[in-house]
Coordinates of C-alpha atoms in Angstrom, one line a residue:
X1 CA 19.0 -10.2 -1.0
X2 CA 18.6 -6.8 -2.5
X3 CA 15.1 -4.2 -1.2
X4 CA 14.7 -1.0 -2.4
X5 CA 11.1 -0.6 -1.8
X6 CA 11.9 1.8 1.4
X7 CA 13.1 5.4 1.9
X8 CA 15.6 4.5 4.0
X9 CA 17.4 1.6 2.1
X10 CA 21.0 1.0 2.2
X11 CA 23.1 3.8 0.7
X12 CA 20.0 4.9 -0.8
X13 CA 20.4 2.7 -3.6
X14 CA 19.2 -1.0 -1.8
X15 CA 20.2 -3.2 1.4
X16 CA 21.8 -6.2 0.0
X17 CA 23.0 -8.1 3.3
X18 CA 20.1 -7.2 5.8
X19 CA 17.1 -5.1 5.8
X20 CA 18.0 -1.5 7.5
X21 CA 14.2 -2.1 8.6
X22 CA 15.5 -5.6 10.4
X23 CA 14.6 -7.9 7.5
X24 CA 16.7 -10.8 7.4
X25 CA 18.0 -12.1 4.4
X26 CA 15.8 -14.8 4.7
X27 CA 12.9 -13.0 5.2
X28 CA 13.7 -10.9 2.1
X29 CA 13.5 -14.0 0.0
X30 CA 10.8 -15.2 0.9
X31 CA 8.6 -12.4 0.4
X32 CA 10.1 -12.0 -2.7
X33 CA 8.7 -15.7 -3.5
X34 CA 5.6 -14.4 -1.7
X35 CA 4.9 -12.0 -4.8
X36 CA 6.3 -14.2 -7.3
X37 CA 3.2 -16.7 -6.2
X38 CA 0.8 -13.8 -6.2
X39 CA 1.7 -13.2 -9.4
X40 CA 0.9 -16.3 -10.7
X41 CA -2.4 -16.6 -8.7
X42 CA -3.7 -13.2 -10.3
X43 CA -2.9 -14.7 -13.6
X44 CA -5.9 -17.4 -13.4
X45 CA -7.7 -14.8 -11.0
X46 CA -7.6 -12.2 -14.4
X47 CA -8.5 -14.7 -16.5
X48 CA -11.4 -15.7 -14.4
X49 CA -13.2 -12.5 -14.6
X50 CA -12.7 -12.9 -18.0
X51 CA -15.2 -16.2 -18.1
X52 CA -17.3 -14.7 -14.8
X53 CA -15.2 -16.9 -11.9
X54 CA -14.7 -14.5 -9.2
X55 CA -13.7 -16.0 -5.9
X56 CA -13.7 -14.0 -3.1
X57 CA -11.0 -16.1 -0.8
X58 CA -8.8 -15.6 -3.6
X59 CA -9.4 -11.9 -3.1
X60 CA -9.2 -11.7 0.4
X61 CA -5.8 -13.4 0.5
X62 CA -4.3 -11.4 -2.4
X63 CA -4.5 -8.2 -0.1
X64 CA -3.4 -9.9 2.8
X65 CA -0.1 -11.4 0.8
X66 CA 0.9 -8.4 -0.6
X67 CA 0.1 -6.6 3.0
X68 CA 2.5 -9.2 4.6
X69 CA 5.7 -7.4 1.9
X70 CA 5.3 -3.9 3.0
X71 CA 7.9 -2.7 4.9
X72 CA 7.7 -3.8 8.5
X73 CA 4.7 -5.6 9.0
X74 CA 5.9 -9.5 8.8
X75 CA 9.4 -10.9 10.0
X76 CA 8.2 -14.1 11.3
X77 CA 9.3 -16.7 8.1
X78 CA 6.7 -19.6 9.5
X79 CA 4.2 -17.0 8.7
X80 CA 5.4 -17.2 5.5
X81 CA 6.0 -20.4 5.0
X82 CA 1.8 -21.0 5.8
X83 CA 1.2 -17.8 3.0
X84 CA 3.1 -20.0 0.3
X85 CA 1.4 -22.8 0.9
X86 CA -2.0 -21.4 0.7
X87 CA -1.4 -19.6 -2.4
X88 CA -0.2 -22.7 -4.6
X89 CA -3.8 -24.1 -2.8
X90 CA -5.7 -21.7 -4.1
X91 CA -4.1 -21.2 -7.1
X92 CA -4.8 -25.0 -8.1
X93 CA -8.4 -24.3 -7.6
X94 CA -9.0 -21.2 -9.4
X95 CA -6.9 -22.8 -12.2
X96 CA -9.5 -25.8 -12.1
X97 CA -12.2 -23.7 -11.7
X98 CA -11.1 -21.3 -15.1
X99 CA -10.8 -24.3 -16.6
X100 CA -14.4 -25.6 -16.3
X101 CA -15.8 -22.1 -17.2
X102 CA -13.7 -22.3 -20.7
X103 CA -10.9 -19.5 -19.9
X104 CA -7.5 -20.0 -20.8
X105 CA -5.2 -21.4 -18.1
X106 CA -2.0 -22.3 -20.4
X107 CA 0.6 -20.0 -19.2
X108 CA 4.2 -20.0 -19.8
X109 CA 5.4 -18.4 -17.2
X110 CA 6.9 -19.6 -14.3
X111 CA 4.9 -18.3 -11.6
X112 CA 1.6 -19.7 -13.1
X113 CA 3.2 -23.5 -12.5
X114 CA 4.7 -22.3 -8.8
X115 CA 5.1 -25.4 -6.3
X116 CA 5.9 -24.6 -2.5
X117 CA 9.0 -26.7 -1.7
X118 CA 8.1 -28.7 1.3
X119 CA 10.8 -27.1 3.8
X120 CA 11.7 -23.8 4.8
X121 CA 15.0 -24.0 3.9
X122 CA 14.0 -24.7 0.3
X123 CA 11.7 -22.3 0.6
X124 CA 14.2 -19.6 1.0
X125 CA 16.4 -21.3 -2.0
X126 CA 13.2 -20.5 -4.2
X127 CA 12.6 -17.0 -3.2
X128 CA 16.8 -16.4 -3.9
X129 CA 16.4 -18.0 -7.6
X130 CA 13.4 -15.6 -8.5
X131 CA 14.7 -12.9 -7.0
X132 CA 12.5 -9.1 -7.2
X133 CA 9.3 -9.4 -8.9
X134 CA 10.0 -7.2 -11.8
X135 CA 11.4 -8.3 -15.2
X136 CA 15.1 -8.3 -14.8
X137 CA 15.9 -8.4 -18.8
X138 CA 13.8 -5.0 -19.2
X139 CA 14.6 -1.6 -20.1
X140 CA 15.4 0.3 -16.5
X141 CA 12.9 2.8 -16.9
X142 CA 10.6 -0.1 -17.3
X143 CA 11.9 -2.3 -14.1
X144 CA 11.4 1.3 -12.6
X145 CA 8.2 1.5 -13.3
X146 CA 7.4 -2.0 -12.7
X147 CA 8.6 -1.5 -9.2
X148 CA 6.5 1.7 -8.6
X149 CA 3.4 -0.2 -9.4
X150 CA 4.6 -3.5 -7.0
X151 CA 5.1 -1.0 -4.2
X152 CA 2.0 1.2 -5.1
X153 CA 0.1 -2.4 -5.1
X154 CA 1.1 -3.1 -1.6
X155 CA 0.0 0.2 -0.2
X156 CA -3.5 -0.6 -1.5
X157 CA -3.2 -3.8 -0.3
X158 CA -2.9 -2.5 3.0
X159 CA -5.8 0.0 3.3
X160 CA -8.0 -2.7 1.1
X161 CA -7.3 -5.2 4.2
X162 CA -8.0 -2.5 6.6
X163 CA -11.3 -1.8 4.6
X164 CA -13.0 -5.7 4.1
X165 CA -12.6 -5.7 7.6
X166 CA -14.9 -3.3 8.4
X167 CA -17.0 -4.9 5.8
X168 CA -15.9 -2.5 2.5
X169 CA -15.3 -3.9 -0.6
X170 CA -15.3 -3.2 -4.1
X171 CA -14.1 -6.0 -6.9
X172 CA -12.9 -3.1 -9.3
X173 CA -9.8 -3.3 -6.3
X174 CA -9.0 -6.6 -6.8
X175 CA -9.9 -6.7 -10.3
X176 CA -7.1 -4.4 -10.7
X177 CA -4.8 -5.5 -8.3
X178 CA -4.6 -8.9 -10.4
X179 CA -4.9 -7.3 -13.6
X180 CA -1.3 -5.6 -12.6
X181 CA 0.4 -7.9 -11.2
X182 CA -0.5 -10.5 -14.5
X183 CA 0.8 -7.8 -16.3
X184 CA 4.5 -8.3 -14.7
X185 CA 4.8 -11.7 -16.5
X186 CA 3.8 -9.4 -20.4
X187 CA 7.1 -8.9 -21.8
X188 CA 5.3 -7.2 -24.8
X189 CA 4.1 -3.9 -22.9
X190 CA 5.7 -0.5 -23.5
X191 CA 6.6 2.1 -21.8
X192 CA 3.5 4.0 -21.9
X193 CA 1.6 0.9 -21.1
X194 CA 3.4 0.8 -18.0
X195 CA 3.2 4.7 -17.1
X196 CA -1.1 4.1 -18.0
X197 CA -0.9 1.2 -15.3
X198 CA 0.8 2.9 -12.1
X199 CA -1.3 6.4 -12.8
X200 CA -4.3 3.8 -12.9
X201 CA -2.8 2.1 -9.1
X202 CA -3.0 5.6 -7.9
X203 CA -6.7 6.0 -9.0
X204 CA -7.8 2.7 -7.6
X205 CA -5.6 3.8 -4.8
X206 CA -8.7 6.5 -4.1
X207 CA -11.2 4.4 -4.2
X208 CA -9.6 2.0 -1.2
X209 CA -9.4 5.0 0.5
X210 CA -12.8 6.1 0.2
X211 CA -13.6 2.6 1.3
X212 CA -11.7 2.7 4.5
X213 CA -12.9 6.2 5.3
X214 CA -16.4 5.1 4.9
X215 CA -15.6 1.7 6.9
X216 CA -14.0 4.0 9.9
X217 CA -16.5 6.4 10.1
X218 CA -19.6 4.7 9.4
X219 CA -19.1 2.3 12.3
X220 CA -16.9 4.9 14.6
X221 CA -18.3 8.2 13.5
X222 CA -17.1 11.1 11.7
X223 CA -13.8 12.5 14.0
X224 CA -14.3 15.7 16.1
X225 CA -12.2 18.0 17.6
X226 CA -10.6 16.2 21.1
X227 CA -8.1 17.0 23.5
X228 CA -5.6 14.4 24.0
X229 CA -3.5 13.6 26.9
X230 CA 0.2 13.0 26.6
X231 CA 0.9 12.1 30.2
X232 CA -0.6 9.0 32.0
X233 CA -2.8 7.6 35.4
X234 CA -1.8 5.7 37.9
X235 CA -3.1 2.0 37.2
X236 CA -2.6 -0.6 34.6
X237 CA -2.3 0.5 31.5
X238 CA -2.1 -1.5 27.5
X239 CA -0.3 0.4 24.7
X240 CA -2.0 0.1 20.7
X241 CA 0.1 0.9 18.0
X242 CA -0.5 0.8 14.3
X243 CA -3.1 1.8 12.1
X244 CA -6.5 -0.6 12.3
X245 CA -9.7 1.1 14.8
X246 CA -11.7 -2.2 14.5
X247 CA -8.7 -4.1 17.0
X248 CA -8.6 -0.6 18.9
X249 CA -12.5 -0.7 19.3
X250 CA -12.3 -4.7 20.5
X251 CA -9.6 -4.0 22.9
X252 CA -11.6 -1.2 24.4
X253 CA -14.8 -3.2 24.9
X254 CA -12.7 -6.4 26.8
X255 CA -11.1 -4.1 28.6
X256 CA -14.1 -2.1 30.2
X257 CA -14.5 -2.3 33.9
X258 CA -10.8 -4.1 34.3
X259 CA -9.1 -1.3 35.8
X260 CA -6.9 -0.7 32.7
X261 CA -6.5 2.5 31.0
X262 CA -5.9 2.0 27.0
X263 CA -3.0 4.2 25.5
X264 CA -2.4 5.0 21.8
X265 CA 0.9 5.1 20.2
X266 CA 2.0 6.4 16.6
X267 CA -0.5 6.1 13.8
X268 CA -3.7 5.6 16.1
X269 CA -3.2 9.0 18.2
X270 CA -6.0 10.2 15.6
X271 CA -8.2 7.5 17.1
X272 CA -9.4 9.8 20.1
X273 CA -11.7 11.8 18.0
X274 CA -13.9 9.3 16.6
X275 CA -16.8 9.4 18.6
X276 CA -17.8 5.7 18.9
X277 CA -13.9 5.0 20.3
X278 CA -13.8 7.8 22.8
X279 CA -16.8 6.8 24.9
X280 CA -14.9 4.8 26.4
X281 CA -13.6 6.4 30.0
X282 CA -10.4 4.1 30.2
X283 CA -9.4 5.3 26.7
X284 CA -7.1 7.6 28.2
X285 CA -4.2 9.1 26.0
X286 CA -1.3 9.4 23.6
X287 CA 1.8 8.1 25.1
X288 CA 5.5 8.0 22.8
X289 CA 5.8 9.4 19.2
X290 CA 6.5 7.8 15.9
X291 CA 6.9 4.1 15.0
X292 CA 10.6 4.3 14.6
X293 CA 11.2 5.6 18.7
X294 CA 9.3 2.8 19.6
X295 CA 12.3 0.0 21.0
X296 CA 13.0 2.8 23.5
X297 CA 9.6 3.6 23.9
X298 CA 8.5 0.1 24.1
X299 CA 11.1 -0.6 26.4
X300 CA 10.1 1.8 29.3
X301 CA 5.7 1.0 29.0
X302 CA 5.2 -0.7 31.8
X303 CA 2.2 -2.5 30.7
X304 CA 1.3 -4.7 27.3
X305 CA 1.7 -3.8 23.9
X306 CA -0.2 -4.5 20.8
X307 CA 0.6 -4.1 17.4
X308 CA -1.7 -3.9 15.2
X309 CA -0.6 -3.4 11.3
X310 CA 2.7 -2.5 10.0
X311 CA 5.9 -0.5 12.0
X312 CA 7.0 -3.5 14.2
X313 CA 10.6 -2.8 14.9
X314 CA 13.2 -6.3 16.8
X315 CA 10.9 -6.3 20.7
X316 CA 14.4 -7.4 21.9
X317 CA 14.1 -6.8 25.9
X318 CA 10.4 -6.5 25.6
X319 CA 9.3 -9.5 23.7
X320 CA 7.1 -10.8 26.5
X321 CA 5.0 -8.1 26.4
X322 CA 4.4 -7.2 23.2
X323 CA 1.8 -9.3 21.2
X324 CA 0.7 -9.3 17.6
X325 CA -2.2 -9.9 15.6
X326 CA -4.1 -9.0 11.6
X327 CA -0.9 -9.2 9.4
X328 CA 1.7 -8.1 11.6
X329 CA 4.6 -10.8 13.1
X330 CA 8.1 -11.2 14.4
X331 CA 9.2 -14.6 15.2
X332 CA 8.6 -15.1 19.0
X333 CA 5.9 -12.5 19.4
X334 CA 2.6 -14.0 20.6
X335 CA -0.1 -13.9 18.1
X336 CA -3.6 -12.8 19.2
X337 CA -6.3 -14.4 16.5
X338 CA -10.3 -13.5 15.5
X339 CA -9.8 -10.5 17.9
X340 CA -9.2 -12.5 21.1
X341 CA -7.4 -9.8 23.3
X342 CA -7.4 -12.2 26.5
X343 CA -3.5 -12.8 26.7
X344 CA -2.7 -8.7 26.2
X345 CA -5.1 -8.5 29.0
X346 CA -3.4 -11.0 31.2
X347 CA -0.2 -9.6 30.6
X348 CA -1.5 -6.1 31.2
X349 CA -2.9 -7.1 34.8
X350 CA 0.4 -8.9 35.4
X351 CA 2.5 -6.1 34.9
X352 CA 3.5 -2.9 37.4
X353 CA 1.6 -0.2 35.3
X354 CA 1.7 3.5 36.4
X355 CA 3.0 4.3 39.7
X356 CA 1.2 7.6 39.3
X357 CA -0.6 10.3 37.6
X358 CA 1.5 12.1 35.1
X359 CA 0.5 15.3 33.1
X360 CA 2.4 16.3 30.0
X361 CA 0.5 18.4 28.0
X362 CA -1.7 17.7 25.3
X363 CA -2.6 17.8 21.6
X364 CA -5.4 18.2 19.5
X365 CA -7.0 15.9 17.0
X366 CA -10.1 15.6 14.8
X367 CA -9.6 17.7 12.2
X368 CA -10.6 15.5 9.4
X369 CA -12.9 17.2 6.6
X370 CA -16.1 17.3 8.5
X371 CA -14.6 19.0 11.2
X372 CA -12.5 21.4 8.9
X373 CA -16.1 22.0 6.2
X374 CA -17.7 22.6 9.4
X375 CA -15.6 26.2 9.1
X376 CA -15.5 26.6 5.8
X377 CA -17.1 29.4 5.7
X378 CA -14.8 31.1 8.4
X379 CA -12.2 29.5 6.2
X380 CA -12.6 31.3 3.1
X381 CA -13.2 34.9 4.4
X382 CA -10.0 34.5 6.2
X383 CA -8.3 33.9 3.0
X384 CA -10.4 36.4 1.2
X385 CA -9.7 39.0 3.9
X386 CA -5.9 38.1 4.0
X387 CA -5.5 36.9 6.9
X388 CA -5.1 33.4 5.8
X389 CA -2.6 33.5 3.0
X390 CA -1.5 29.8 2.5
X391 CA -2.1 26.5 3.6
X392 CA 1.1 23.9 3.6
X393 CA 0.0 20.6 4.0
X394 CA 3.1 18.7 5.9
X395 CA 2.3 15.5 5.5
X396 CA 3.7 11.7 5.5
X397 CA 5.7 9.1 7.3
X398 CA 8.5 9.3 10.0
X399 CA 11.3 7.7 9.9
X400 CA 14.9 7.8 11.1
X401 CA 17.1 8.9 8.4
X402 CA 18.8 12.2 9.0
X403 CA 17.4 15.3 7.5
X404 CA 14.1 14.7 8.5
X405 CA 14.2 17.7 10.9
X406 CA 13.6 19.8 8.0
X407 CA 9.8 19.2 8.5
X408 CA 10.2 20.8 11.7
X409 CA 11.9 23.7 11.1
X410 CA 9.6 24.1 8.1
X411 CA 6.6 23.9 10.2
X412 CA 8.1 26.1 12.6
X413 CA 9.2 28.8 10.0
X414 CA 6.4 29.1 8.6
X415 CA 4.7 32.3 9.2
X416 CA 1.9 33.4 11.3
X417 CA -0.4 34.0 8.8
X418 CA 0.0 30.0 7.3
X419 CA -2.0 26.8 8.4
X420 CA -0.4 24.0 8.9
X421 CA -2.3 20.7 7.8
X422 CA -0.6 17.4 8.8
X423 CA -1.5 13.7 8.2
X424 CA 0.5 10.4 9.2
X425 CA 3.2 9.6 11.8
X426 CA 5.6 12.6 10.2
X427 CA 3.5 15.2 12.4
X428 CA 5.4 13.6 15.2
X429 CA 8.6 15.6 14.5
X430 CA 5.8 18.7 15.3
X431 CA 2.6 17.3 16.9
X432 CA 3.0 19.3 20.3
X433 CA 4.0 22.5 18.8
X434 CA 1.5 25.4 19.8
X435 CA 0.9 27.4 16.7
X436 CA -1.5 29.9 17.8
X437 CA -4.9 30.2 15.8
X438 CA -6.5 32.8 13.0
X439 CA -9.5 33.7 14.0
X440 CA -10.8 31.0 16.3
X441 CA -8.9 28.5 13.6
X442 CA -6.3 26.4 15.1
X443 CA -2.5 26.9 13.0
X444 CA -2.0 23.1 13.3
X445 CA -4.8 21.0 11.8
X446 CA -4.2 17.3 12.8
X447 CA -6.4 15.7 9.8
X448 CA -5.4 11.8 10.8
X449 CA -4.0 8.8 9.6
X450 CA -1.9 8.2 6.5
X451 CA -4.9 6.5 4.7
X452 CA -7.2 9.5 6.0
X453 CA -5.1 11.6 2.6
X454 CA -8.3 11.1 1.7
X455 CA -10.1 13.9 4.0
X456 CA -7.2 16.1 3.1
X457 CA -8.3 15.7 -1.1
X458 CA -12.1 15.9 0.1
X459 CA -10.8 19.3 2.0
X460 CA -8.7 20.8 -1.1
X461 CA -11.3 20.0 -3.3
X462 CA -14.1 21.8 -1.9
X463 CA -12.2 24.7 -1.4
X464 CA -10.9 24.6 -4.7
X465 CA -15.0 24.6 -5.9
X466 CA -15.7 27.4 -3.2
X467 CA -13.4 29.4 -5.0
X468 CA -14.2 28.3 -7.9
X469 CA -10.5 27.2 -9.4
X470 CA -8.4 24.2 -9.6
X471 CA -6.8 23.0 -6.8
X472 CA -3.3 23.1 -8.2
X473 CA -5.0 27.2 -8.2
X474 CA -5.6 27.1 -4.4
X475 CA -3.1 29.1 -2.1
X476 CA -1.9 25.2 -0.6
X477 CA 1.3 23.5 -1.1
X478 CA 2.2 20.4 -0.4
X479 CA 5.5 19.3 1.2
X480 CA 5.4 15.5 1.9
X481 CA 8.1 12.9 3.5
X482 CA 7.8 9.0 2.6
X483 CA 9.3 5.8 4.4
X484 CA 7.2 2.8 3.0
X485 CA 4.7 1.6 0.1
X486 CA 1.4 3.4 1.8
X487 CA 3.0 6.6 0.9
X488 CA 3.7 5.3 -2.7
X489 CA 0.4 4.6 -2.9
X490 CA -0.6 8.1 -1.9
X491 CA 1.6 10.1 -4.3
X492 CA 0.2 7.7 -7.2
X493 CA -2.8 8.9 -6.4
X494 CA -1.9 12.8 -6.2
X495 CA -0.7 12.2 -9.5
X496 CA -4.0 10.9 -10.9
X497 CA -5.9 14.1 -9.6
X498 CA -3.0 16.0 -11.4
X499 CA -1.8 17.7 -8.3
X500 CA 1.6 19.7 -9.1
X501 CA 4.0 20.9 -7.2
X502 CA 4.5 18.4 -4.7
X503 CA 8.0 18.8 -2.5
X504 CA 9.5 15.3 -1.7
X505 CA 11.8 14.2 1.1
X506 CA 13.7 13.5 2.6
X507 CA 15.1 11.6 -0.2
X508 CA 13.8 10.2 -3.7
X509 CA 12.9 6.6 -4.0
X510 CA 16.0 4.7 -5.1
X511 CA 13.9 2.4 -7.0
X512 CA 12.8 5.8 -9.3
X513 CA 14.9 5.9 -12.7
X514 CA 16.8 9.3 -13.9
X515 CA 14.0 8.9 -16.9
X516 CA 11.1 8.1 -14.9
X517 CA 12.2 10.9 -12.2
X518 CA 12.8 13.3 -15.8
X519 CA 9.2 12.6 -16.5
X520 CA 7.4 13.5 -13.4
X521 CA 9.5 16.5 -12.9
X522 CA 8.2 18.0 -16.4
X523 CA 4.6 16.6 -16.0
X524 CA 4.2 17.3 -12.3
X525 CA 6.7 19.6 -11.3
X526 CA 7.5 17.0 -8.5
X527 CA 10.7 18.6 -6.9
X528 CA 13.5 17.3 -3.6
X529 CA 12.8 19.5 -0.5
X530 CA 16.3 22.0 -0.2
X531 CA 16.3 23.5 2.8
X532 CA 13.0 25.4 4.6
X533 CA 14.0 28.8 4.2
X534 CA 14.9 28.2 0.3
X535 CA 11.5 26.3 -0.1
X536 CA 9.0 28.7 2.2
X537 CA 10.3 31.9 0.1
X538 CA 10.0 29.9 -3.5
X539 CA 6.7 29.1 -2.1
X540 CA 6.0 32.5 -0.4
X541 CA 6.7 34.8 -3.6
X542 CA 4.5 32.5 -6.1

């Protein structure tokens, strides 16, 4: 096997005998032949909107394919197994389809004629012969940039699942999720052809996230400000982790009047401030941190445990009570379908629960950019009058590599007269820090999920037209940590809006090239975090 596609892979350069995630060798290859058959089915699927055939099932399961090869979502090689068969199904019909319609379906490349071998095993055999997705006879700044786009497709992928569930779609997305991943089989582009294509993943990128925000809060309400708890009640008690609201909101509603209190965990702490979610009264608190504390964390909830999206770590001593269900899996891990919670219930009514009431502080949430326009006025005069004289947005994934404390010393350096914005599970490193306010304004602005990066543009854009510059003018850095392909995504899409000046850590992807890295460095000013003190004064005295 060899992966590269996360921050914290093998040596930093790529885990060649198992996944530092958990990925099995087996695993690996298979999702490798997982994109190799995508590829091919987005070859008829471009060439179909070519000659007007669009078909939506071939749509839906490209996003959930590619979902199913981010980092930590799917270990369970049955799964795969079913995903392989399905493509080489739809691919036949598609081709037949294209066909009729008068586009081209004769295509040399391998993936267009890919057959599913009929047993796992030989399964596995294909995904080692075709190895990484990329073209292995290519220049390396090329395969580089080849390998940004893959891993900047499968963070769209992810939020574009999240948003056709909620019922928001756009075909430009899987227009050009097909249109890239055709391209991998074009020996003939160039460099610049390839640099064109992952600025243009980070501008689709956008638009998936404007479709999720306007799934989440047209069904669950724009997010205000909430006080969460971090201790417990006595009683039973069911533990959500991941990312998706819609599975939150259907485990809320079966769960009403049970006598179970519903607990959030990681990415869907932000959760308690959409209005629509916290109605409910068993929707109680925040209980653990981030995704990668979660086998110890896991280990001691003594109630169920769903996961809904990616982070999944081995449930080894918990694996009866943790279930699965959207894209998520791990071999022996019951999996809840069409939003079905029953069997977390029953296990949640089976189990001990909490012995008693426990208090542990709190947090706040809800700061996304309705909350945060809401004050813009107070905002700006604060700045204007100096008592606001930077923002720092500190902002990403968690993980468990060292040097990661950085973001909390950062945070915690930085000085009085700073506001702290933070996004995604890296805020867990300072979450339950109390920062003080300026002037009524909280220090410590929780704006959400990973995906919600998009409140946090929305937020640095109308400031930026409130004070009439740029935003790469505004008194905001931004000092951002990365684990998986969602974050890729992100950045992509920083780098379409010409953002500058982003600090990256805790380490640079392995699958970046010295040339590629040269070229974002001079273009975007891109630069590796140092230490907190060396980046707050270089920050400080611009």
């Amino acid at each position: 096997m060899f992966c590269n596609q996360c921050e914290q892979t093998a040596k930093g350069t790529g885990c060649t005998v198992s996944g530092v995630c958990g990925k099995k060798p087996e695993v690996a290859a298979l999702q490798d032949l997982v994109l190799h058959a995508v590829k091919g089915l987005s070859l008829y699927a471009n060439e179909g909107r070519k000659v007007g055939v669009v078909d939506q099932e071939v749509n839906h399961f490209t996003v959930e394919a590619l979902f199913n090869t981010l980092t930590n979502v799917n270990f369970d090689p049955e799964r795969f197994q079913i995903l392989l068969n399905r493509c080489a199904e739809l691919a036949a019909q598609l081709k037949e389809k294209v066909a009729r319609a008068g586009g081209n379906v004769a295509f040399s490349d391998p993936a267009a004629s890919f057959q599913p071998a009929a047993s796992l095993e030989d399964l596995i055999k294909q995904g080692e012969a075709v190895g990484m997705v990329n073209d292995h006879d290519a220049d390396a700044d090329i395969q580089s940039l080849q390998q940004i786009l893959v891993y900047g497709l499968k963070g769209i992928s992810a939020y574009a699942d999240h948003a056709k569930i909620l019922g928001q779609e756009d075909d430009m997305v899987y227009a050009f999720i097909h249109e890239a991943m055709a391209a991998l089989t074009n020996k003939g582009l160039g460099l610049n052809d390839w640099v064109g294509l992952v600025l243009k993943c980070g501008e689709v990128n956008l638009r998936v996230m404007e479709l999720l925000d306007a799934g989440n809060t047209g069904k669950f309400g724009h997010p205000v400000p909430t006080e969460v708890p971090l201790g417990h009640k006595k009683g039973k008690c069911i533990l959500v982790s991941g990312h998706d609201l819609q599975d939150l909101a259907n485990l809320l509603e079966q769960t009403e009047g049970k006598g179970i209190y519903v607990y959030t965990h990681g990415e869907m702490l932000p959760t308690h401030g959409y209005p629509e979610l916290k109605k409910y009264k068993h929707f109680y608190g925040h209980y653990g941190t981030a995704w990668q504390n979660q086998k110890k964390e896991f280990a001691e909830f003594p109630g169920s445990i769903l996961m809904t999206t990616n982070c999944i770590q081995n449930p080894q001593g918990y694996m009866e009570n943790i279930f699965s269900t959207g894209q998520v899996g791990w071999p022996g891990v019951v999996y809840v379908k069409n939003g079905d919670f029953g069997p977390v219930i029953e296990r949640a009514l089976a189990l001990p629960g909490f012995a008693e009431d426990e208090a542990k502080g709190s947090v706040m949430v809800g700061f996304a950019r309705n909350t945060v326009m809401s004050v813009a006025g107070k905002v700006i005069e604060g700045v204007k009058n100096g008592d606001i004289k930077h923002f720092f947005l500190v902002a990403g994934c968690d993980g468990a590599k060292p040097g990661r404390n950085y973001y909390t010393e950062f945070v915690e350096k930085a000085p009085k007269d700073t506001v702290i914005l933070t996004l995604a599970c890296g805020k867990f490193r300072f979450f339950d820090k109390k920062l003080g306010d300026i002037g009524g304004i909280p220090r410590l602005l929780d704006i959400g999920q990973c995906n919600d990066a998009y409140s946090a543009i929305q937020i640095a854009v109308a400031l930026a037209n409130a004070f009439e510059c740029g935003v790469n003018d505004l008194p905001l850095s931004m000092v951002l940590s990365w684990y998986e392909q969602k974050a890729v995504a992100i950045l992509l899409t920083l780098l379409h809006l010409g953002i500058k000046d982003i600090r990256l850590g805790p380490s640079l992807p392995a699958f970046i090239s010295p040339n590629v890295l040269d070229v974002l460095v001079k273009n975007f000013d891109i630069k590796p975090i140092t230490t907190p003190d060396q980046d707050l004064a270089a920050i400080l005295k611009q």
